Structure formats: C-alpha cells, structure tokens
CSV table of C-alpha atoms in Angstrom, one decimal:
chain,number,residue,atom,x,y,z
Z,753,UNK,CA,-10.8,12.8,-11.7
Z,754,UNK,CA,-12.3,11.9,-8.9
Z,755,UNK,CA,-12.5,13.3,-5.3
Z,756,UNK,CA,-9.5,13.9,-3.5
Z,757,UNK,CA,-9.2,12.2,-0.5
Z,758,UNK,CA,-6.0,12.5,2.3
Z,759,UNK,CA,-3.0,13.8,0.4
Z,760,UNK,CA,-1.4,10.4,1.3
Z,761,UNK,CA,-3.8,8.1,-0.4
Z,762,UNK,CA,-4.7,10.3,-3.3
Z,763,UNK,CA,-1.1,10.4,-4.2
Z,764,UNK,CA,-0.8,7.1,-3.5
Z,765,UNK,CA,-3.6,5.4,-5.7
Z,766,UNK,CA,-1.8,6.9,-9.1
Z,767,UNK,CA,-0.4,3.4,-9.8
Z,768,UNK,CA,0.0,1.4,-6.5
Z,769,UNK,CA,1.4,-1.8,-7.2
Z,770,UNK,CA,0.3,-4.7,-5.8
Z,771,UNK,CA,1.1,-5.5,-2.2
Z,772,UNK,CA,1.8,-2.0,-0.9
Z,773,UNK,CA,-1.3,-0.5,0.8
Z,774,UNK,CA,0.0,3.3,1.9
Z,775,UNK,CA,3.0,5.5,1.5
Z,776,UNK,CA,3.4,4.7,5.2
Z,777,UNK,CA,4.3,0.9,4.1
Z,778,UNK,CA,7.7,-0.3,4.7
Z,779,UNK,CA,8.9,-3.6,3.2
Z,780,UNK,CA,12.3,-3.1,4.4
Z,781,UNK,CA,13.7,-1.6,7.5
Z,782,UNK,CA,17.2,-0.1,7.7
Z,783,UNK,CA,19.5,-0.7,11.1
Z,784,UNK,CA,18.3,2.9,12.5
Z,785,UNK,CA,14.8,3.1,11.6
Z,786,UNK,CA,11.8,0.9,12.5
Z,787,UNK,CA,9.3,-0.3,9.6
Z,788,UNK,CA,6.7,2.4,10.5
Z,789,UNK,CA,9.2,5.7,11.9
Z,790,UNK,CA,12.2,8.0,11.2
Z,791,UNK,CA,14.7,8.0,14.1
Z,792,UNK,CA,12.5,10.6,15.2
Z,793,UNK,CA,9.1,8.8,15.2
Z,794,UNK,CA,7.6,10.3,12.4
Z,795,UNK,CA,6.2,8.0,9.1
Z,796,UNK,CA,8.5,6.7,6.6
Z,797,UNK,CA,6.5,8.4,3.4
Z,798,UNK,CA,6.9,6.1,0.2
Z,799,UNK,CA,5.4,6.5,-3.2
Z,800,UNK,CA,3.0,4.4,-5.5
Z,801,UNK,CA,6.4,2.4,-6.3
Z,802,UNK,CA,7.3,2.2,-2.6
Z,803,UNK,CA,10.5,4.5,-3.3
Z,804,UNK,CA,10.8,7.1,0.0
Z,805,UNK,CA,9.9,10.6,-0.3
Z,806,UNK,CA,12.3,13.2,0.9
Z,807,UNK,CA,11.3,14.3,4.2
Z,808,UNK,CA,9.9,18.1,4.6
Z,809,UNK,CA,13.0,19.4,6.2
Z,810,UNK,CA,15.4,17.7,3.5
Z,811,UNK,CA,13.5,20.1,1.0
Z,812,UNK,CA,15.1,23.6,0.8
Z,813,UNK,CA,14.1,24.9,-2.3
Z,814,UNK,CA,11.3,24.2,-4.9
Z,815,UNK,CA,11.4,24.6,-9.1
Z,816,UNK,CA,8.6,24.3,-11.3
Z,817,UNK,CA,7.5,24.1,-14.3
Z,818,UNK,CA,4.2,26.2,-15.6
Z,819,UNK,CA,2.0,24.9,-18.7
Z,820,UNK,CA,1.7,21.4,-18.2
Z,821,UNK,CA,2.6,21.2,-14.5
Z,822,UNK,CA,1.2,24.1,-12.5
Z,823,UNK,CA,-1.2,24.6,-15.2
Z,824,UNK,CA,-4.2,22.4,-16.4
Z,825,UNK,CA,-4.7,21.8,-20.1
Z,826,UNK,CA,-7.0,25.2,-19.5
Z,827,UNK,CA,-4.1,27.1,-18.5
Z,828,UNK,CA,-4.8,27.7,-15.2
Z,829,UNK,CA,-4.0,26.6,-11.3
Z,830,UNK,CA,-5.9,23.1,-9.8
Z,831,UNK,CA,-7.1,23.8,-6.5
Z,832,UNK,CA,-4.8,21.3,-4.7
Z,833,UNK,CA,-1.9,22.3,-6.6
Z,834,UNK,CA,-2.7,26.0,-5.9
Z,835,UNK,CA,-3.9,25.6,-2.0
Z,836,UNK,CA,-0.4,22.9,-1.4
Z,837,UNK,CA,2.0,25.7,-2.4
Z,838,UNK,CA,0.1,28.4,-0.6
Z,839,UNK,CA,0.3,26.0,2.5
Z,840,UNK,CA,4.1,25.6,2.3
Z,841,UNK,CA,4.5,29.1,1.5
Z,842,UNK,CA,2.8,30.2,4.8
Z,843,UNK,CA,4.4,27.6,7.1
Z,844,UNK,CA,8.0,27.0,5.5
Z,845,UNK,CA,8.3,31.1,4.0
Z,846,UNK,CA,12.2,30.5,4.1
Z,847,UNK,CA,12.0,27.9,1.5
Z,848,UNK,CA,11.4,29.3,-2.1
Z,849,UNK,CA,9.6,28.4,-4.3
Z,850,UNK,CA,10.2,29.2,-7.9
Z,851,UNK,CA,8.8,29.1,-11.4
Z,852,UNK,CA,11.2,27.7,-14.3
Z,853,UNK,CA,9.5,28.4,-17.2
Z,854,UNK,CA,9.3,28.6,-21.3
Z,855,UNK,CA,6.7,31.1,-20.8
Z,856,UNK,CA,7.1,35.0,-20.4
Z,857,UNK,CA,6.7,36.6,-17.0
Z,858,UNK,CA,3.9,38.7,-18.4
Z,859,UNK,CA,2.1,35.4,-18.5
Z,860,UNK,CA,3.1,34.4,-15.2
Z,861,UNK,CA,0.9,37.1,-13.1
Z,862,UNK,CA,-2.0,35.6,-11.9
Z,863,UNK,CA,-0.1,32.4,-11.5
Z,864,UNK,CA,2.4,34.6,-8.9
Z,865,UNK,CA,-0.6,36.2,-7.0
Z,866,UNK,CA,-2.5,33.0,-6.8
Z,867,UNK,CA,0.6,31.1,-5.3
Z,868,UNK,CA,1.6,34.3,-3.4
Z,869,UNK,CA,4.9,33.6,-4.7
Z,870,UNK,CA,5.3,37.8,-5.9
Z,871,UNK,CA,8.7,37.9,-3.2
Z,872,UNK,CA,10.2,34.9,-5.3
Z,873,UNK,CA,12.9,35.3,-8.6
Z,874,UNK,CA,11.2,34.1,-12.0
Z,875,UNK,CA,13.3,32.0,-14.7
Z,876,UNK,CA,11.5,32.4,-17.9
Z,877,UNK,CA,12.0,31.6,-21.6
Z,878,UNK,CA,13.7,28.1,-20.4
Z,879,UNK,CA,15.8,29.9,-18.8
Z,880,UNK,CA,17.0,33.0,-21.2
Z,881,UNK,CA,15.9,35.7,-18.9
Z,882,UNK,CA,16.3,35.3,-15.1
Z,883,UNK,CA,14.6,37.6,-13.0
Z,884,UNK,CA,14.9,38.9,-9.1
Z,885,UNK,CA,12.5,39.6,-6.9
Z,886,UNK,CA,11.4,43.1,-7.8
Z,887,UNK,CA,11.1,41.8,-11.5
Z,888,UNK,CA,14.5,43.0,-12.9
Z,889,UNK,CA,16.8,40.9,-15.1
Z,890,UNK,CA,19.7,39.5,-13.6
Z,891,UNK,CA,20.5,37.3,-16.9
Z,892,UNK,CA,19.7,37.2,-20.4
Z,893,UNK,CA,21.0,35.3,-23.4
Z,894,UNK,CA,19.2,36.0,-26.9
Z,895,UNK,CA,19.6,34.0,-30.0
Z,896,UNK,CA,22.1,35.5,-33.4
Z,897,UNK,CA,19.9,37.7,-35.2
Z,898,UNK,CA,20.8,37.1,-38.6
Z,899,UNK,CA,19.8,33.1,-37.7
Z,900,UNK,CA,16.6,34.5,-36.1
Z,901,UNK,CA,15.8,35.7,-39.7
Z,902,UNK,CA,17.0,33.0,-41.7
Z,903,UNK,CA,14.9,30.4,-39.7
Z,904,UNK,CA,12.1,32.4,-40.4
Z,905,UNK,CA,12.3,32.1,-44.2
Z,906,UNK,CA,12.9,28.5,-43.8
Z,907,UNK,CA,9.2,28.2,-41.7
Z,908,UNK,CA,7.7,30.4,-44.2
Z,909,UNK,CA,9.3,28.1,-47.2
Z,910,UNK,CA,7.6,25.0,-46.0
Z,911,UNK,CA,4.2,26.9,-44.6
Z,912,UNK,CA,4.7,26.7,-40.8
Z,913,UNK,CA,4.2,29.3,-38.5
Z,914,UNK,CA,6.9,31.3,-36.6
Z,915,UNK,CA,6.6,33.0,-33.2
Z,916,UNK,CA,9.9,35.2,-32.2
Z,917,UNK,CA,9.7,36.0,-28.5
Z,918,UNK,CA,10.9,39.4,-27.4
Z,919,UNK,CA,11.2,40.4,-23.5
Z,920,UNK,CA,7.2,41.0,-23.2
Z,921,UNK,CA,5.7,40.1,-25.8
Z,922,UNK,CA,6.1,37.7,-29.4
Z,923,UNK,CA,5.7,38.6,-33.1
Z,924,UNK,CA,4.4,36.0,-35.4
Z,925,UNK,CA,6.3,36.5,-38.7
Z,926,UNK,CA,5.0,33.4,-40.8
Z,927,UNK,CA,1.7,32.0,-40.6
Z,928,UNK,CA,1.1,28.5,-41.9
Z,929,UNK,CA,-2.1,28.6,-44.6
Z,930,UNK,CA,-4.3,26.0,-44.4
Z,931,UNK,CA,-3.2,24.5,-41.5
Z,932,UNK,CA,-5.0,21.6,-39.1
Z,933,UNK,CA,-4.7,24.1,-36.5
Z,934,UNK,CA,-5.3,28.0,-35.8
Z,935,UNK,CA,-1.3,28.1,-34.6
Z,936,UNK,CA,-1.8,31.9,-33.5
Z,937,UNK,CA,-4.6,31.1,-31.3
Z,938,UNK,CA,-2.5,27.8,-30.1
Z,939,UNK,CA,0.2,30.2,-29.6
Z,940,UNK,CA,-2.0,32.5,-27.6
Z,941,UNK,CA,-3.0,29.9,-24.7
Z,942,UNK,CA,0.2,30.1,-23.9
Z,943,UNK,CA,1.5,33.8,-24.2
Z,944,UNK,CA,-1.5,36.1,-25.1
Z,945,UNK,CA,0.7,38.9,-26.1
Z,946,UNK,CA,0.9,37.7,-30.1
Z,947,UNK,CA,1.0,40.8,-32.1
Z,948,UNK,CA,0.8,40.1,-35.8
Z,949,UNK,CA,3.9,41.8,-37.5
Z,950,UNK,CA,4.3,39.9,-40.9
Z,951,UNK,CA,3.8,43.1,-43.0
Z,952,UNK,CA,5.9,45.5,-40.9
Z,953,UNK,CA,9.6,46.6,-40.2
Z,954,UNK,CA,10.1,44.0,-37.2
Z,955,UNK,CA,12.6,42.0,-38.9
Z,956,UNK,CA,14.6,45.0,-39.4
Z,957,UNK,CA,14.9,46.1,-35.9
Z,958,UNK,CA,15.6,42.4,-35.1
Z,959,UNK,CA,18.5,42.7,-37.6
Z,960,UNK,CA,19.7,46.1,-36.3
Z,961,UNK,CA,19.3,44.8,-32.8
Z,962,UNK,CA,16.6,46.9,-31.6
Z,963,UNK,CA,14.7,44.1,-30.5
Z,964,UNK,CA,16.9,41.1,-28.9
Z,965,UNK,CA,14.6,37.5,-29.3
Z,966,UNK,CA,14.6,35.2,-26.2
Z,967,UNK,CA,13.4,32.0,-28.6
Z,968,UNK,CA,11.6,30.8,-31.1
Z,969,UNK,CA,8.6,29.4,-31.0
Z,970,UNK,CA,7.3,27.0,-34.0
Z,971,UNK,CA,4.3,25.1,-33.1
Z,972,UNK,CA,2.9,22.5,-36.0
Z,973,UNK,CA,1.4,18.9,-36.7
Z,974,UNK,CA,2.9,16.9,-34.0
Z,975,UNK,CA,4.4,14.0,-37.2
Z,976,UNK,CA,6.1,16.6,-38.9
Z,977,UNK,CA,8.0,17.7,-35.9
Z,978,UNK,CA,11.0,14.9,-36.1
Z,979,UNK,CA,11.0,16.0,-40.1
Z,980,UNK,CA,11.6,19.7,-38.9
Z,981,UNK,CA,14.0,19.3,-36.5
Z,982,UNK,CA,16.2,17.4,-39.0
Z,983,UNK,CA,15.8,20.4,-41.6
Z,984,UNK,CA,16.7,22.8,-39.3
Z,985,UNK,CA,19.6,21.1,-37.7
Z,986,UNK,CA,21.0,20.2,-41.2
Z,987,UNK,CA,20.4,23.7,-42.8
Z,988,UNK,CA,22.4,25.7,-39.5
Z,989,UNK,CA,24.6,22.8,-38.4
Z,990,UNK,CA,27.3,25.5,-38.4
Z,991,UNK,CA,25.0,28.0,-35.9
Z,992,UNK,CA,24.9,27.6,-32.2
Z,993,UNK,CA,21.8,26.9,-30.6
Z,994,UNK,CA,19.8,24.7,-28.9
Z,995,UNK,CA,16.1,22.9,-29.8
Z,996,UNK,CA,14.3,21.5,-26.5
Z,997,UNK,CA,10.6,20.8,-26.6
Z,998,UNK,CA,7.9,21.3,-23.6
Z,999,UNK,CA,5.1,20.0,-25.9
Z,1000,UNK,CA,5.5,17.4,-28.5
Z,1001,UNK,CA,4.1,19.5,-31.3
Z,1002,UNK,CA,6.2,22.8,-30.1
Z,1003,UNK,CA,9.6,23.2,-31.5
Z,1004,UNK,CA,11.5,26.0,-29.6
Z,1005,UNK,CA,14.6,27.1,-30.1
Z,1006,UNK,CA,17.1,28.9,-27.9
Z,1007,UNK,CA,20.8,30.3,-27.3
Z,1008,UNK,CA,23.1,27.7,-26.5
Z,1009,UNK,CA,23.8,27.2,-22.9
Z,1010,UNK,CA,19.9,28.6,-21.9
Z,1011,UNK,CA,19.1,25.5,-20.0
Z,1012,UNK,CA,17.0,24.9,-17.2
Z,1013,UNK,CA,19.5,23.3,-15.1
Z,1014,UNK,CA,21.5,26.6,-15.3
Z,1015,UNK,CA,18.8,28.5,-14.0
Z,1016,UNK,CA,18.9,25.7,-11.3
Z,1017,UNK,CA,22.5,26.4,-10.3
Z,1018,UNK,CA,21.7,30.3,-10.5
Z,1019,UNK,CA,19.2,30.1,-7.9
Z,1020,UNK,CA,21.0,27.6,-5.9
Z,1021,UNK,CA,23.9,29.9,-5.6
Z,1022,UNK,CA,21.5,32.8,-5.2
Z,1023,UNK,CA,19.9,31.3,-1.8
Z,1024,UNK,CA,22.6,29.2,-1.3
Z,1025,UNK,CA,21.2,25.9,-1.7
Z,1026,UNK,CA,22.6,22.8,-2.6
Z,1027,UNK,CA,21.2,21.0,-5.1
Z,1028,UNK,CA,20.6,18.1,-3.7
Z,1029,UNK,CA,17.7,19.7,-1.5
Z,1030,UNK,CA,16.0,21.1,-4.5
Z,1031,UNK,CA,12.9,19.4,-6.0
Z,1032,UNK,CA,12.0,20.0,-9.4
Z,1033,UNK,CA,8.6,19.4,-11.0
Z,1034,UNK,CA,8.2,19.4,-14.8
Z,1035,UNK,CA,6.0,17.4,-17.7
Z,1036,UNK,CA,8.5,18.4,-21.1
Z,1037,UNK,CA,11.8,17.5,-22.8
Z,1038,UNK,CA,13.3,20.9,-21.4
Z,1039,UNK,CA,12.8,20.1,-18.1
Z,1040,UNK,CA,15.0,17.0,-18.2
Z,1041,UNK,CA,18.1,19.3,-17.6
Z,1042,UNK,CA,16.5,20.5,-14.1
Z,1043,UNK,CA,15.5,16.8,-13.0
Z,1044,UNK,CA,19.1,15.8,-13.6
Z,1045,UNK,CA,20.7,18.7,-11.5
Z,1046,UNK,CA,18.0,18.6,-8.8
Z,1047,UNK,CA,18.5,16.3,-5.8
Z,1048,UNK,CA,14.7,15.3,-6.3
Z,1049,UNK,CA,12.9,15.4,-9.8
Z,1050,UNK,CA,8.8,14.5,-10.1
Z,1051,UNK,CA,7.6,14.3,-14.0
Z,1052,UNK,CA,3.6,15.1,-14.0
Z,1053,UNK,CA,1.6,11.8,-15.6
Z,1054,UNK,CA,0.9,13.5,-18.2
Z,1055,UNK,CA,4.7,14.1,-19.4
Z,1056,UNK,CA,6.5,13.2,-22.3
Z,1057,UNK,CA,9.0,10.2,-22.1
Z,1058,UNK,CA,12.2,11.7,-22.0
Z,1059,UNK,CA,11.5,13.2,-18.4
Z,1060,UNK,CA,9.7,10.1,-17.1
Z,1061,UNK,CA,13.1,8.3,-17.9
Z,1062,UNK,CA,14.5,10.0,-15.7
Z,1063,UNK,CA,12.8,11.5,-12.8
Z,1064,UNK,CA,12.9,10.4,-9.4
Z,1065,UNK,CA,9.5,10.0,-9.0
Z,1066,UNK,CA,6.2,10.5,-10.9
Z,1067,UNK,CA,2.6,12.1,-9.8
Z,1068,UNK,CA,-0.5,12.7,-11.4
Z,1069,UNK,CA,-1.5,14.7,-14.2
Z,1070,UNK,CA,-1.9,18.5,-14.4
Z,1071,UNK,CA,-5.7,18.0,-15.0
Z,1072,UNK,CA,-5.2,16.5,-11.6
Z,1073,UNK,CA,-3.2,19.0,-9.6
Z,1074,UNK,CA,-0.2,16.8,-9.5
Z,1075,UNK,CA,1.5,18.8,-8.1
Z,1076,UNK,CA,0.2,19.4,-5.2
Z,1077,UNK,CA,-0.7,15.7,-4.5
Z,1078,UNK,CA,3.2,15.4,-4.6
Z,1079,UNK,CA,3.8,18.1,-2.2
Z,1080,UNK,CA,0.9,17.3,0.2
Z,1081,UNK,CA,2.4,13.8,0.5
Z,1082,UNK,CA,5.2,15.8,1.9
Z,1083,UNK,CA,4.7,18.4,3.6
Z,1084,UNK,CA,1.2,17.7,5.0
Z,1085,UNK,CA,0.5,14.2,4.8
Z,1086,UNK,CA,-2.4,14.0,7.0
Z,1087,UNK,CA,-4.3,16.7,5.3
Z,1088,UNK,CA,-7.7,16.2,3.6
Z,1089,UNK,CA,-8.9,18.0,0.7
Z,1090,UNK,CA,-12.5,19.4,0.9
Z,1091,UNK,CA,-14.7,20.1,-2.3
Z,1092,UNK,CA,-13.1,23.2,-3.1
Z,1093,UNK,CA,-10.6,21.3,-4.0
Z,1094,UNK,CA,-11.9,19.6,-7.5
Z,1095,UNK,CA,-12.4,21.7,-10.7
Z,1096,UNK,CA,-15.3,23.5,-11.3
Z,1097,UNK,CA,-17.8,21.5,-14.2
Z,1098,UNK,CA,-16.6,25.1,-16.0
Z,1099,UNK,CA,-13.8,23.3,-16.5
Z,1100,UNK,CA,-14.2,20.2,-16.9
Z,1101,UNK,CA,-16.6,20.7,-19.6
Z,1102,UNK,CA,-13.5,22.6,-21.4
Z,1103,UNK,CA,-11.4,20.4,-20.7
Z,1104,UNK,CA,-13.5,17.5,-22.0
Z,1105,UNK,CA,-13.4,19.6,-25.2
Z,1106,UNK,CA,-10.0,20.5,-25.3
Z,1107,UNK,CA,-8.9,16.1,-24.9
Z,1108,UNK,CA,-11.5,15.5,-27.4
Z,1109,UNK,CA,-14.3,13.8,-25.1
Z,1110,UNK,CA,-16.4,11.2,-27.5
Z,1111,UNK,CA,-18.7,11.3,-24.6
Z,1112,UNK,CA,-18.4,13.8,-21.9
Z,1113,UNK,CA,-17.9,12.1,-18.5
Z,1114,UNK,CA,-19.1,15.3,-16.8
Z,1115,UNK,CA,-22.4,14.5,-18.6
Z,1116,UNK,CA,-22.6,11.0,-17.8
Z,1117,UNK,CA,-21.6,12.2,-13.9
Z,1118,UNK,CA,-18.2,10.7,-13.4
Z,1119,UNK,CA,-17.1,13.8,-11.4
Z,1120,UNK,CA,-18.2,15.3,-7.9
C-alpha cells in the first residue's frame, strides 16, 4: 500500500501493461473523437488494460457490495473509498448509491453514516430483504423451515457450524468442536449480533414460523467446502434453494430466486434506471449475478475468480480502497489524495495480522 497519488494514476498503476502510460492514453481514435477528447473536449479515461471508463454522466446509479469491497479485511471503510462516495454523494445527490449486501442492515450502520448514504434503500441478505429509505421492508423471501432444520442436523452430523439468520440478528445452532477456527467469532466480524441458541426452543419457533430465516450461513475449512456443497446438494436435491458464496470458506444458502441481480432490477425500476447506467462493485461468487445485469461491473483485486471472469473492469483491493480509486478515476479524475487518505498503522498492524504477515511491512516501514 503505498501513498495515493491523483485518482488517475493510482488507479492506473494496478497492472498497467506495457506501452500505455495514463488512463488519458488513446491507442485508437474513433471517426468523432480525437485521441486525447470526447466530442466535448474532455479526456477519454481508460483503465490499466486501456478499456474506456464510462463517463460520469453515463453513470446513473451505483451498487455495492460490503465485506470485501467497501470494507477492508478489518471490516471497516478505506479513506479513499469512504471520502470518493461522499464526494459523489455531495455533487451528483440525484444519483444513488446503494449497498447490495449478504450482511444484515443492523451491520450496515456506521457504514450508512460514514458514506452519508441514510436517504438511500438497502438490499441485504443477497438480496432476501429489500429495504426503502426509512428502513422498512419492501421484499422478503425466507428459506422452507422444515429444510432450515434438516440442514442443521446435517452440519451438526459432520461437526461444522451453523448460523441461521433472522431479520436482525443470527442464532448459531451447531458449533463445530475442535475446529482450525473460532467459527462464532469468524461469524461475528461479519454480523455481531450471534446469540448462542443451541440449548433453547429456537428451532421450534423456526418450525412454527415464529421466526422466518433470511439464510444460512456455514462458514468452515476453505478444502472442505467443494465436499459440502456436494453433500448438501445431493441430500436436498428435491428442495429449492440456492448456494452462492461471498468468501471461499463461507457456504450460504438462500431462497431460490434471492439473487443480487434481482435486487438490481428492483431498484432500477424503483428510480427508474436502466441498467445499463448502473455500475456494480463486488469481490464474491454472489455478486456475479449483479455484474451480469449491470451495464458496468468492477470486481475488487482481491476477488474470487468467478467475478473477475466476468467483470467489466477490475480495481484494487479492499485493503486498498478500490473502490474509490475506481470511482475517482471517474468522477474526479484530477483529484489528489492527501495523507488522510492511507490507513492508520492501527490498522495496518491488524491487518498484517489478520493476512498472516511473516514479517510486518509496517515494521520494516513500507507504508507512509
């Protein structure tokens, strides 16, 4: 991580290839443009791969993902990607900008008052729950509760851990013994609001419908993941649902038809929007719904495969405010980050922990 320096060249120097020196280079001209300009004078913006970035006025409407993309591996905003959305949020108010997320809204506070985004609709869960502006649902889908159970007993049969999500909070109901891994305190990173209900009457009111689960949440070893899936498809190949992942070694499990590019299509009918003037950000397998319905997809550096396939574009990693590199490049392309924008040695020093640092480079000095 190193200091920022214009949003242009920052972006820019993720993985320029060779021969292409700035965004503002143009190695071929169409009949109404010159190299350098736009019809109306202003620079042709390309990527690191010399693709062309969507102009600011083609943009009308902005998804994102959370942990992973807004979020550093600490769970919380980078300064540029915090400061770029509060930028377009003060000089473009009429475009929204809106979180798409496998996280709960109660976990999505100080994320909204950071990015002063509390005017904006919320789609949560990976979609499940859709919520408006004053925070009421608009949609919800929740999973068969008799299946919620039975997958359950399966996790607690082969010693994994199982995390049903209700509106507001999640109950584990297994815990795996023995594990690599404290999977509750994994599980509380990304929603804090775990309560512990293994010896007490939830499954009942699941099974009497008293409480309605969102998803399932089944974090494990990441090489025992591709083993699980299997099982659980085989065992309820007759039940509708839906596995995506956001992490690698994080099963979750929906309805069927909770997607991300269905919350998409909600929103762009909401503002009406059409969806190719939406760009989408996102760093997991359940994002690759939204890059495919969204005009303009990014996947973070830090993604998984399946949504580098088949973005539009890629940026930098979460750990590297991504995000906000991308947008800058956009929307304010001129703009120069000063030292508030870098992370604090706070954390960096957690995060050197957290990726497992042999040798810490904020020790050895290889940060501002």
């Amino acid at each position: 991580m190193s200091g920022f320096r214009s949003a242009a060249s920052s972006f820019s120097s993720i993985h320029r290839p060779q021969g292409i020196s700035s965004p503002w280079d143009t190695p071929v001209a169409t009949p109404h443009e010159s190299p350098a300009t736009t019809p109306g004078g202003s620079p042709i913006l390309r990527d690191s791969d010399g693709k062309r970035l969507p102009k600011a006025d083609d943009i009308k409407m902005i998804l994102s993902d959370v942990d992973g993309t807004l979020f550093t591996d600490a769970h919380e905003l980078h300064p540029t990607t915090r400061d770029a959305i509060r930028y377009i949020r003060q000089t473009r108010p009429n475009v929204p900008f809106i979180p798409v997320t496998g996280k709960q809204l109660t976990s999505c506070g100080d994320l909204v008052k950071e990015l002063g985004i509390e005017d904006m609709p919320a789609a949560c869960m990976h979609g499940a729950i859709i919520y408006d502006k004053d925070r009421k649902i608009e949609q919800s889908m929740s999973l068969d509760p008799h299946f919620v159970r039975d997958v359950a007993r399966l996790m607690r049969k082969h010693n994994k851990s199982t995390f049903l999500y209700v509106e507001e909070w999640n109950a584990m109901v297994t815990k795996e013994e023995n594990g690599s891994k404290d999977w509750e305190q994994v599980a509380r990173g990304f929603d804090p609001a775990v309560r512990d209900e293994r010896e007490t009457d939830f499954m009942q009111r699941v099974l009497k419908g008293k409480e309605k689960i969102s998803k399932i949440f089944l974090p494990m070893d990441e090489s025992v993941v591709p083993d699980m899936i299997d099982l659980i498809e085989k065992t309820f190949h007759k039940v509708p649902f839906k596995i995506t992942r956001a992490l690698p070694y994080i099963i979750e499990i929906v309805a069927e038809g909770v997607d991300k590019s269905a919350a998409l299509a909600f929103f762009c009918a909401k503002f009406n929007i059409d969806p190719k003037n939406v760009i989408s950000f996102g760093d997991g397998e359940n994002d690759v719904g939204m890059f495919g319905a969204s005009g303009y997809s990014v996947a973070m550096a830090n993604g998984m495969p399946k949504p580098k396939a088949v973005a539009t574009y890629q940026t930098g990693s979460n750990n590297d405010g991504g995000v906000g590199q991308f947008l800058n490049a956009i929307f304010r392309p001129d703009h120069t980050e000063g030292p508030d924008a870098r992370l604090n040695p706070d954390h960096l020093s957690m995060l050197d922990e957290r990726l497992g640092a042999v040798e810490s480079p904020l020790a050895a000095g290889a940060y501002p």
